[in-house]
């Protein structure tokens, strides 16, 4: 049992004597169960309130008199008069449509569909224009239409198939020019005909009526515009023409989801917006059929509480208070019958109950003085928050971010509600757990156990907030050292831009604010440096890093915005993908090989492909099957040198085949990836090496070399060159890219396939460019004696301008092209030599490097000014020919060893400066 688990077990035993037993079945908490029951001079039902707390005596008197109505009034009087206590913040302070639509019980999951405005069509035909600039500029090139009110009126909106009055998107660009577009796809879906396809119809039908989130009469319309090549949009206007028998209001949403009008149906559409408008029961707080599963979890979290409460605080408009109080009490009424644990307090479980209580506490601080808050509603809300705390105190979940959220909320409840008898136990439970949990949520190397940088960012951000909160409230936090290690792990994963690489269930988020907050909290200058993009703090003492227990390695050329960054993983954990040995790569200010993202947690085909397939990641998929997460694997080594890194990794995540991947990362701007596939049998296997790009990369494959090049309109690009073009089938395949949650785009990716028996290899050059991709680079395989490439591989780059060699087996002196080398890895070109675990490099019989013994890692760079830069682990200055490394440098005028000028001796064309 872990330390935090032992602490939790002890606290649970103590808590059992402090709190009433929860009800055995789903039910509302009675007044007696909350206030207590006094009979014959004693409590026959213990109260949940601590009547010894200052100010609660009038409540106790009313309860002892058996007058619960008066007790509720006195309790509301108390809370209205109580001085403010820090309540914490809301999970969300804004939510599109929260003020306009939530009062009508209309809610949207996530950020993929964003409410813009309501348009009115009819009576008769009408043309309307909406300013959609913010939607288009935020990356939403599509729209959808949904009925604002549930009535029998059907709106007919012209589609792109109509001869006139087609939907039009008018874009005004920065140079003043105007571009007019019609949809690339448009259609509607109809609940009564779940398999119906309507993409070729002249009209898109929109309607909704009846009770519940939808009925057979529900129809929604979708439009998508192709904005490829369109940049610097200053203004965007959407014009629609439609008709209805009487006035018909339609909600217009921006939409970031790609779709095909020839295949979109009700059944294939994962919907995120539902309406209970006009339903006397309002939200039922359950999952609508066909919705993303997250709808069930996130609607009861009350993300809309912040916008409504803050607007009430700002304006004093009681309508906002009434709306929120009504939603809270409606939830209690429904959910008290859903969950057998703590009723509405625990529904629908762990993280969701915690998020809701967090939002309710913050809202209650604003609502407690509202005239709209009745004694009955106030008591119902307090009962539910008390029950939620009891649930969070004892509930156990194996996911770190969920347990952390539960205990943070419990800590807030303990501070905000000192009137609850159980508050001291909550405080002890939560504070102890939060200090101890970092032991359970991190590996020995300091890495995070969930395989996702977005969840790690949220986890650390919550720690930054709660540690400050604990300090302000005199609560000890004893795990600052572990928190610092985890914060530096996040720092190491970050791109040079400060954004996350979006591995696992993530989208690429700006990590810098979190790093600054943690740097200030922990007084860590390295976190501050990275979080402020170098404007303050101290540059980290390291660049590249290996986390062997977390099974992640990062090669980084530096900490400036133009540095290169390559990440390779074999990590596993909650929210991870089957992506072992996948690479993400960044250079010259752009992710060139990004992770393709998540989209949603739904059963949508694109989401399943992104999250559940190996094919959707820049690694090798074997036999058309995703990897498993239980087989052997890891990062075997990272050899870090100021000029280069060499990473070795392996996985047996694909049944029957061991995949080994070696990455040489030259900080001067080049990566070489060598893959070896070792099957355990003689059967034929299919190996698909995939390289993934952003949706606007416009990749193409060149004939002959089968090199893939990207063609971004501006900025950096990438060239991918296979060593054996004749042995692979190369194609550009259709995939998806989800740059943000609830947003997905079509994206092409490069696929290189071999199908064969026995051991196989892929050797691939990745060459980033500051602007247009280099189309001249070539890769040619050099024979290494009679050895197959799965024992030793050698490549000639660009007609001999460079050479690369790797030994997969025991090192030995071997010849390839004009070179002879006795180590494990070599790269050489006119300006540099890089070698690992070798002592001798010759070219055409002439010595380039000669050491008395094998050198772990050595990089030699020859400057045009005569400066020779030597870098290597453990090297010291020496000019003794018997000890020093001989390096061919006939034009040397100065030598620098690991960044410092050192003396050197010359012997003909050779110099001696380091040993």
mmCIF file with all atom_site columns, C-alpha atoms in Angstrom, residues 600-687:
data_model
loop_
_atom_site.group_PDB
_atom_site.id
_atom_site.type_symbol
_atom_site.label_atom_id
_atom_site.label_alt_id
_atom_site.label_comp_id
_atom_site.label_asym_id
_atom_site.label_entity_id
_atom_site.label_seq_id
_atom_site.pdbx_PDB_ins_code
_atom_site.Cartn_x
_atom_site.Cartn_y
_atom_site.Cartn_z
_atom_site.occupancy
_atom_site.B_iso_or_equiv
_atom_site.pdbx_formal_charge
_atom_site.auth_seq_id
_atom_site.auth_comp_id
_atom_site.auth_asym_id
_atom_site.auth_atom_id
_atom_site.pdbx_PDB_model_num
ATOM 1  C CA . UNK A 1 600 ? -13.251 13.751  -28.786 1.00 0.00 ? 600 UNK A CA 1
ATOM 2  C CA . UNK A 1 601 ? -13.759 10.750  -26.515 1.00 0.00 ? 601 UNK A CA 1
ATOM 3  C CA . UNK A 1 602 ? -16.700 9.647   -28.638 1.00 0.00 ? 602 UNK A CA 1
ATOM 4  C CA . UNK A 1 603 ? -17.179 6.686   -30.969 1.00 0.00 ? 603 UNK A CA 1
ATOM 5  C CA . UNK A 1 604 ? -16.823 8.951   -33.992 1.00 0.00 ? 604 UNK A CA 1
ATOM 6  C CA . UNK A 1 605 ? -14.645 7.293   -36.646 1.00 0.00 ? 605 UNK A CA 1
ATOM 7  C CA . UNK A 1 606 ? -12.074 10.075  -36.744 1.00 0.00 ? 606 UNK A CA 1
ATOM 8  C CA . UNK A 1 607 ? -11.804 10.154  -32.947 1.00 0.00 ? 607 UNK A CA 1
ATOM 9  C CA . UNK A 1 608 ? -11.323 6.390   -32.768 1.00 0.00 ? 608 UNK A CA 1
ATOM 10 C CA . UNK A 1 609 ? -8.642  6.541   -35.468 1.00 0.00 ? 609 UNK A CA 1
ATOM 11 C CA . UNK A 1 610 ? -6.768  9.315   -33.666 1.00 0.00 ? 610 UNK A CA 1
ATOM 12 C CA . UNK A 1 611 ? -6.926  7.765   -30.200 1.00 0.00 ? 611 UNK A CA 1
ATOM 13 C CA . UNK A 1 612 ? -6.964  4.036   -30.765 1.00 0.00 ? 612 UNK A CA 1
ATOM 14 C CA . UNK A 1 613 ? -4.709  3.298   -33.738 1.00 0.00 ? 613 UNK A CA 1
ATOM 15 C CA . UNK A 1 614 ? -0.952  3.144   -34.106 1.00 0.00 ? 614 UNK A CA 1
ATOM 16 C CA . UNK A 1 615 ? -1.429  4.208   -37.718 1.00 0.00 ? 615 UNK A CA 1
ATOM 17 C CA . UNK A 1 616 ? -2.328  7.734   -36.546 1.00 0.00 ? 616 UNK A CA 1
ATOM 18 C CA . UNK A 1 617 ? 1.171   8.321   -35.115 1.00 0.00 ? 617 UNK A CA 1
ATOM 19 C CA . UNK A 1 618 ? 4.658   8.780   -36.553 1.00 0.00 ? 618 UNK A CA 1
ATOM 20 C CA . UNK A 1 619 ? 5.897   5.299   -35.794 1.00 0.00 ? 619 UNK A CA 1
ATOM 21 C CA . UNK A 1 620 ? 5.569   1.854   -37.450 1.00 0.00 ? 620 UNK A CA 1
ATOM 22 C CA . UNK A 1 621 ? 2.293   -0.015  -37.443 1.00 0.00 ? 621 UNK A CA 1
ATOM 23 C CA . UNK A 1 622 ? 2.749   -3.765  -37.731 1.00 0.00 ? 622 UNK A CA 1
ATOM 24 C CA . UNK A 1 623 ? 0.265   -6.112  -39.386 1.00 0.00 ? 623 UNK A CA 1
ATOM 25 C CA . UNK A 1 624 ? -2.495  -3.457  -39.489 1.00 0.00 ? 624 UNK A CA 1
ATOM 26 C CA . UNK A 1 625 ? -3.054  -3.703  -35.744 1.00 0.00 ? 625 UNK A CA 1
ATOM 27 C CA . UNK A 1 626 ? -2.641  -1.182  -32.919 1.00 0.00 ? 626 UNK A CA 1
ATOM 28 C CA . UNK A 1 627 ? 0.044   -1.780  -30.332 1.00 0.00 ? 627 UNK A CA 1
ATOM 29 C CA . UNK A 1 628 ? -0.794  -3.209  -26.946 1.00 0.00 ? 628 UNK A CA 1
ATOM 30 C CA . UNK A 1 629 ? 0.260   -1.430  -23.774 1.00 0.00 ? 629 UNK A CA 1
ATOM 31 C CA . UNK A 1 630 ? 1.408   -4.394  -21.714 1.00 0.00 ? 630 UNK A CA 1
ATOM 32 C CA . UNK A 1 631 ? 4.426   -5.711  -23.640 1.00 0.00 ? 631 UNK A CA 1
ATOM 33 C CA . UNK A 1 632 ? 8.101   -4.985  -22.971 1.00 0.00 ? 632 UNK A CA 1
ATOM 34 C CA . UNK A 1 633 ? 9.684   -1.775  -24.196 1.00 0.00 ? 633 UNK A CA 1
ATOM 35 C CA . UNK A 1 634 ? 11.396  1.438   -23.193 1.00 0.00 ? 634 UNK A CA 1
ATOM 36 C CA . UNK A 1 635 ? 14.058  4.011   -23.974 1.00 0.00 ? 635 UNK A CA 1
ATOM 37 C CA . UNK A 1 636 ? 17.371  2.154   -23.783 1.00 0.00 ? 636 UNK A CA 1
ATOM 38 C CA . UNK A 1 637 ? 19.697  5.158   -23.939 1.00 0.00 ? 637 UNK A CA 1
ATOM 39 C CA . UNK A 1 638 ? 20.168  8.840   -24.594 1.00 0.00 ? 638 UNK A CA 1
ATOM 40 C CA . UNK A 1 639 ? 23.699  9.905   -25.396 1.00 0.00 ? 639 UNK A CA 1
ATOM 41 C CA . UNK A 1 640 ? 23.675  13.669  -25.071 1.00 0.00 ? 640 UNK A CA 1
ATOM 42 C CA . UNK A 1 641 ? 26.406  15.809  -26.588 1.00 0.00 ? 641 UNK A CA 1
ATOM 43 C CA . UNK A 1 642 ? 26.363  19.597  -27.070 1.00 0.00 ? 642 UNK A CA 1
ATOM 44 C CA . UNK A 1 643 ? 26.301  19.006  -30.841 1.00 0.00 ? 643 UNK A CA 1
ATOM 45 C CA . UNK A 1 644 ? 24.057  15.943  -31.115 1.00 0.00 ? 644 UNK A CA 1
ATOM 46 C CA . UNK A 1 645 ? 21.956  13.342  -29.330 1.00 0.00 ? 645 UNK A CA 1
ATOM 47 C CA . UNK A 1 646 ? 21.603  9.628   -29.979 1.00 0.00 ? 646 UNK A CA 1
ATOM 48 C CA . UNK A 1 647 ? 18.438  7.965   -28.694 1.00 0.00 ? 647 UNK A CA 1
ATOM 49 C CA . UNK A 1 648 ? 17.684  4.262   -28.647 1.00 0.00 ? 648 UNK A CA 1
ATOM 50 C CA . UNK A 1 649 ? 14.234  2.827   -27.976 1.00 0.00 ? 649 UNK A CA 1
ATOM 51 C CA . UNK A 1 650 ? 12.354  -0.425  -28.391 1.00 0.00 ? 650 UNK A CA 1
ATOM 52 C CA . UNK A 1 651 ? 8.913   -1.944  -28.029 1.00 0.00 ? 651 UNK A CA 1
ATOM 53 C CA . UNK A 1 652 ? 7.308   -5.343  -28.285 1.00 0.00 ? 652 UNK A CA 1
ATOM 54 C CA . UNK A 1 653 ? 3.864   -3.778  -28.366 1.00 0.00 ? 653 UNK A CA 1
ATOM 55 C CA . UNK A 1 654 ? 3.058   -5.481  -31.677 1.00 0.00 ? 654 UNK A CA 1
ATOM 56 C CA . UNK A 1 655 ? 2.572   -9.222  -31.293 1.00 0.00 ? 655 UNK A CA 1
ATOM 57 C CA . UNK A 1 656 ? 5.344   -11.292 -32.821 1.00 0.00 ? 656 UNK A CA 1
ATOM 58 C CA . UNK A 1 657 ? 7.715   -8.445  -33.721 1.00 0.00 ? 657 UNK A CA 1
ATOM 59 C CA . UNK A 1 658 ? 10.220  -6.378  -31.748 1.00 0.00 ? 658 UNK A CA 1
ATOM 60 C CA . UNK A 1 659 ? 10.595  -2.833  -33.058 1.00 0.00 ? 659 UNK A CA 1
ATOM 61 C CA . UNK A 1 660 ? 13.845  -0.983  -32.346 1.00 0.00 ? 660 UNK A CA 1
ATOM 62 C CA . UNK A 1 661 ? 14.244  2.695   -33.262 1.00 0.00 ? 661 UNK A CA 1
ATOM 63 C CA . UNK A 1 662 ? 17.434  4.745   -33.204 1.00 0.00 ? 662 UNK A CA 1
ATOM 64 C CA . UNK A 1 663 ? 17.393  8.512   -33.708 1.00 0.00 ? 663 UNK A CA 1
ATOM 65 C CA . UNK A 1 664 ? 20.458  10.627  -34.443 1.00 0.00 ? 664 UNK A CA 1
ATOM 66 C CA . UNK A 1 665 ? 19.595  14.254  -33.775 1.00 0.00 ? 665 UNK A CA 1
ATOM 67 C CA . UNK A 1 666 ? 22.142  16.785  -35.006 1.00 0.00 ? 666 UNK A CA 1
ATOM 68 C CA . UNK A 1 667 ? 21.603  20.150  -33.391 1.00 0.00 ? 667 UNK A CA 1
ATOM 69 C CA . UNK A 1 668 ? 22.834  21.767  -36.598 1.00 0.00 ? 668 UNK A CA 1
ATOM 70 C CA . UNK A 1 669 ? 19.530  20.739  -38.151 1.00 0.00 ? 669 UNK A CA 1
ATOM 71 C CA . UNK A 1 670 ? 19.126  17.135  -39.256 1.00 0.00 ? 670 UNK A CA 1
ATOM 72 C CA . UNK A 1 671 ? 17.609  13.891  -37.949 1.00 0.00 ? 671 UNK A CA 1
ATOM 73 C CA . UNK A 1 672 ? 18.301  10.325  -39.071 1.00 0.00 ? 672 UNK A CA 1
ATOM 74 C CA . UNK A 1 673 ? 15.867  7.624   -37.954 1.00 0.00 ? 673 UNK A CA 1
ATOM 75 C CA . UNK A 1 674 ? 16.864  3.956   -38.178 1.00 0.00 ? 674 UNK A CA 1
ATOM 76 C CA . UNK A 1 675 ? 14.230  1.281   -37.558 1.00 0.00 ? 675 UNK A CA 1
ATOM 77 C CA . UNK A 1 676 ? 14.885  -2.431  -37.159 1.00 0.00 ? 676 UNK A CA 1
ATOM 78 C CA . UNK A 1 677 ? 12.034  -4.960  -37.070 1.00 0.00 ? 677 UNK A CA 1
ATOM 79 C CA . UNK A 1 678 ? 12.807  -8.363  -35.554 1.00 0.00 ? 678 UNK A CA 1
ATOM 80 C CA . UNK A 1 679 ? 10.033  -10.944 -35.935 1.00 0.00 ? 679 UNK A CA 1
ATOM 81 C CA . UNK A 1 680 ? 9.976   -13.945 -33.627 1.00 0.00 ? 680 UNK A CA 1
ATOM 82 C CA . UNK A 1 681 ? 8.875   -16.263 -36.424 1.00 0.00 ? 681 UNK A CA 1
ATOM 83 C CA . UNK A 1 682 ? 9.279   -16.859 -40.170 1.00 0.00 ? 682 UNK A CA 1
ATOM 84 C CA . UNK A 1 683 ? 5.850   -15.517 -41.051 1.00 0.00 ? 683 UNK A CA 1
ATOM 85 C CA . UNK A 1 684 ? 5.329   -12.615 -43.421 1.00 0.00 ? 684 UNK A CA 1
ATOM 86 C CA . UNK A 1 685 ? 4.613   -9.297  -41.715 1.00 0.00 ? 685 UNK A CA 1
ATOM 87 C CA . UNK A 1 686 ? 3.391   -5.946  -42.967 1.00 0.00 ? 686 UNK A CA 1
ATOM 88 C CA . UNK A 1 687 ? 5.304   -2.892  -41.732 1.00 0.00 ? 687 UNK A CA 1
#
